[in-house]
Each structure stands twice: as structure tokens, then as C-alpha cells.
XYZ file of N, CA and C in Angstrom:
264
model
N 3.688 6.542 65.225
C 2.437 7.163 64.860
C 2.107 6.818 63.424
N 0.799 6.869 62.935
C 0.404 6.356 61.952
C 0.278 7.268 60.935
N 0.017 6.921 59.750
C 0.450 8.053 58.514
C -0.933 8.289 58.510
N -1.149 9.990 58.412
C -2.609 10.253 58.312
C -2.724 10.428 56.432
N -1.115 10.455 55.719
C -1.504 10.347 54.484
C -1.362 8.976 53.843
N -3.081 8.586 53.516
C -3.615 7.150 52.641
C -2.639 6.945 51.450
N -2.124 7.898 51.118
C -1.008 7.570 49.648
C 0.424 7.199 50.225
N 0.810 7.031 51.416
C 2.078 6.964 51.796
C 2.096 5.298 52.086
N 1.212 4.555 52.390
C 1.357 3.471 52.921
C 0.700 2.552 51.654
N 0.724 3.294 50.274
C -0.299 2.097 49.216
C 1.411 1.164 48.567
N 1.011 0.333 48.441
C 2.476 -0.189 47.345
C 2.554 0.159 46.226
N 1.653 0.828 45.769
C 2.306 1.564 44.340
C 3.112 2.951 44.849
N 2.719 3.292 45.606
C 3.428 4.588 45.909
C 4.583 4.222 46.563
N 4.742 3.205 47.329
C 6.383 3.266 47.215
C 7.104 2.388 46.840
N 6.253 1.470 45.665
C 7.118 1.260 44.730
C 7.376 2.567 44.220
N 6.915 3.432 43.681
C 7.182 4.847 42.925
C 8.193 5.224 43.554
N 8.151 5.565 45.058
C 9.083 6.295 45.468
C 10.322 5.450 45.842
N 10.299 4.483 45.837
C 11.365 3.471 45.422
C 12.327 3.265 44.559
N 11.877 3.682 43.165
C 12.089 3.577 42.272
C 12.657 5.219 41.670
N 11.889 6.080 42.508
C 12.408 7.682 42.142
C 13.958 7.504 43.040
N 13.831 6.572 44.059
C 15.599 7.125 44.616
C 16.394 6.053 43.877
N 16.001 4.748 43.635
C 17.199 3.999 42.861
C 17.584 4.639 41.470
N 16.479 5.410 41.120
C 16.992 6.164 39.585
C 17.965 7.203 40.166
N 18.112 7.882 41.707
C 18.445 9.490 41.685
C 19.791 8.979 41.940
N 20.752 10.282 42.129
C 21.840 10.049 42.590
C 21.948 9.779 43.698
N 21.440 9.382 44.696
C 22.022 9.130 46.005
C 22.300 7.454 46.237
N 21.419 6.999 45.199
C 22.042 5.632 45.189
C 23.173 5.098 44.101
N 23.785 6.384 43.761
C 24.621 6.076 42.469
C 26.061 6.248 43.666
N 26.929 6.148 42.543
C 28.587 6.087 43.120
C 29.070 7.540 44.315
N 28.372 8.369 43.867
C 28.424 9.429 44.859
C 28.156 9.265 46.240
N 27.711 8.174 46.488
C 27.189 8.346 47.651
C 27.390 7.081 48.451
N 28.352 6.467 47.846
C 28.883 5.006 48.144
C 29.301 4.505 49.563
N 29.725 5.758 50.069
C 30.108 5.377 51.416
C 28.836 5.384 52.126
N 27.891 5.561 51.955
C 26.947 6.131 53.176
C 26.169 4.879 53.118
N 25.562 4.689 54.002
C 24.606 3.353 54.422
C 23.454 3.839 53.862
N 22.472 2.221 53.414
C 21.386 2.760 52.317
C 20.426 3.509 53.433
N 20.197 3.878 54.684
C 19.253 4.369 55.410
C 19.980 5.955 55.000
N 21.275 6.195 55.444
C 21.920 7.717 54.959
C 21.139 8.289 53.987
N 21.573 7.533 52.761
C 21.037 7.916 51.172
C 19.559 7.936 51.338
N 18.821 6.673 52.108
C 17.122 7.084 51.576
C 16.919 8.430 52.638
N 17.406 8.969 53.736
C 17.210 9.556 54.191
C 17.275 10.987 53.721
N 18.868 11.049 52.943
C 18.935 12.427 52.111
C 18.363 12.590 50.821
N 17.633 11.026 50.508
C 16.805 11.380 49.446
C 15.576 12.221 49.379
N 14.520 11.705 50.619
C 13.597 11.867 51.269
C 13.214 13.541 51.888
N 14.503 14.121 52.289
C 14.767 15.362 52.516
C 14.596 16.452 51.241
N 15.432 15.911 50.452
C 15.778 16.851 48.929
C 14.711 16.542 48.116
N 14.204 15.407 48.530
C 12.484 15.516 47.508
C 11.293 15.794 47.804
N 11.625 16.166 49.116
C 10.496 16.484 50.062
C 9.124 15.611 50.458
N 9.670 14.465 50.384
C 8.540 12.873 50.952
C 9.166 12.924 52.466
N 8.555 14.199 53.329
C 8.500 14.347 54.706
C 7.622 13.171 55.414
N 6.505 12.648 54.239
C 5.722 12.055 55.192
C 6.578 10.638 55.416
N 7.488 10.193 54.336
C 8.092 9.090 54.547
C 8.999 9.007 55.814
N 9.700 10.288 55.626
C 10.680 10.711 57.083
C 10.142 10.481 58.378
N 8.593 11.178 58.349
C 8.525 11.340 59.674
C 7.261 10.009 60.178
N 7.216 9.262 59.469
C 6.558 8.040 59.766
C 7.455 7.124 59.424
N 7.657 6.076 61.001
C 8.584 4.773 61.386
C 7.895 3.629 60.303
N 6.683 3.494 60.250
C 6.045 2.129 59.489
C 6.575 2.336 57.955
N 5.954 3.445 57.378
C 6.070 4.290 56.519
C 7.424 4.031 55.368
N 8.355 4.348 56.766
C 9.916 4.396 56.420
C 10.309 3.078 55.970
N 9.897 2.211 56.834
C 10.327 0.942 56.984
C 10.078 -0.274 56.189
N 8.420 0.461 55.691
C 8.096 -0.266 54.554
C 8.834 0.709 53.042
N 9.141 1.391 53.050
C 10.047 1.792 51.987
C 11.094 1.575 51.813
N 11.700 1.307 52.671
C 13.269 0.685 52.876
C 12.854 -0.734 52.695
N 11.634 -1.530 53.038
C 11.804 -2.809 52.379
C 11.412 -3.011 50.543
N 10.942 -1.839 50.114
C 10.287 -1.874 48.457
C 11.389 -1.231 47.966
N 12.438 -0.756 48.322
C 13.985 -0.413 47.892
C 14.824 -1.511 48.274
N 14.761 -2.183 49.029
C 15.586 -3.185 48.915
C 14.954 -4.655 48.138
N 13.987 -4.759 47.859
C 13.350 -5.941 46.857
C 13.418 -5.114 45.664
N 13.115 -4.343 44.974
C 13.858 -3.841 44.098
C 15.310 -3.822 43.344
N 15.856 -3.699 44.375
C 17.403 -3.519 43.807
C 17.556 -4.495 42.559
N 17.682 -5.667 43.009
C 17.961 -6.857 41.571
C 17.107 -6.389 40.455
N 16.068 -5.767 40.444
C 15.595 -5.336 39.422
C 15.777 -4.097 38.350
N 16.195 -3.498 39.479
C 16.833 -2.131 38.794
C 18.222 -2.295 38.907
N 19.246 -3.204 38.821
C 20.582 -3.642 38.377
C 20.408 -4.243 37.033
N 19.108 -5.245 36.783
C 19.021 -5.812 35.411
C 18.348 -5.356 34.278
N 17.711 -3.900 34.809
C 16.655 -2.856 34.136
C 17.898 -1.765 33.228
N 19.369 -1.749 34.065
C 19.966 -0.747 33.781
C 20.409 0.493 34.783
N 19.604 0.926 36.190
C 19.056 1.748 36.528
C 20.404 2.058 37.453
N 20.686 0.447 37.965
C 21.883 0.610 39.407
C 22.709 -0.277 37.924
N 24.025 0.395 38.143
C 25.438 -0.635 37.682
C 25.295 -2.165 38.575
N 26.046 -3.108 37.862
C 26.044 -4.204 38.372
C 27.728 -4.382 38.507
N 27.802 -4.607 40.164
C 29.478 -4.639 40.608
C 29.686 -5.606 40.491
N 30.798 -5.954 40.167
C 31.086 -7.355 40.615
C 31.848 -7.826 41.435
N 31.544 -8.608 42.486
C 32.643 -8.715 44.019
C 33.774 -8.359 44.155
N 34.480 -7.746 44.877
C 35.900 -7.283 45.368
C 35.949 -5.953 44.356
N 35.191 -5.604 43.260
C 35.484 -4.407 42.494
C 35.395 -3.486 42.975
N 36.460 -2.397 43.085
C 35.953 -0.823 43.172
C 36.822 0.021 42.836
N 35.845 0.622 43.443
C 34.952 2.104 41.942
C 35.974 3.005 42.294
């Protein structure tokens, strides 16, 4: 079903909200085990962007503006930068 909210599907808005979960903790070390759908999911909950939850397109295009992101917010500071075989 389609998002009846016009601000959920603009690319600034989820770049924004993109960018509000790579800053939060759920994409930090706390939450390492969980798959990035887990984390955007319990992000989405605790910040209350229901409309992202409950719209498939919605979701899907946010999970792709969080994952083109990432390299950017590793070289911004935002995510640590691992380096292969390391852990935490």
C-alpha cells in the first residue's frame, strides 16, 4: 500500500531519517549482532517513523538511503571504521 504521507517518500526525508539512525545507537556496537533490517526496525519503533514501518516501498527505499550512506558516515566520523577480521 502506498504512503498517504507526501513527506515519507521525498529523498530529503530519508536521507534525514537515514542519517537520524546511522547517528543513533542502534547502528553503533550495541547492536552488532542484529541484522541492519533488526536495528532500522527498532529504530523506527523508538522514534516513532510508523509511517516508515508500515509502508513496504517506504521501508525499502530507506533501507536503500541507509545503505548508500554508510561510506559516508564512516568518513564523516558518525559510524567507526572496522577494519577486516577486527572485533569489537
Amino acid at each position: 500500500m502506498a504512503s498517504t504521507d507526501p513527506i515519507v517518500g521525498t529523498r530529503d526525508r530519508l536521507d534525514d531519517v537515514a542519517w537520524q539512525f546511522l547517528s543513533s545507537e542502534f547502528a553503533g556496537e550495541i547492536y552488532q549482532d542484529w541484522s541492519i533490517e533488526q536495528r532500522l526496525d527498532a529504530f523506527l519503533r523508538h522514534r516513532g517513523h510508523e509511517a516508515f514501518r508500515d509502508d513496504g516501498s517506504a521501508y525499502e527505499a530507506l533501507l536503500d538511503r541507509v545503505m548508500a550512506n554508510i561510506g559516508a558516515a564512516i568518513r564523516a566520523g558518525v559510524l567507526p571504521q572496522v577494519s577486516p577480521g577486527k572485533v569489537s
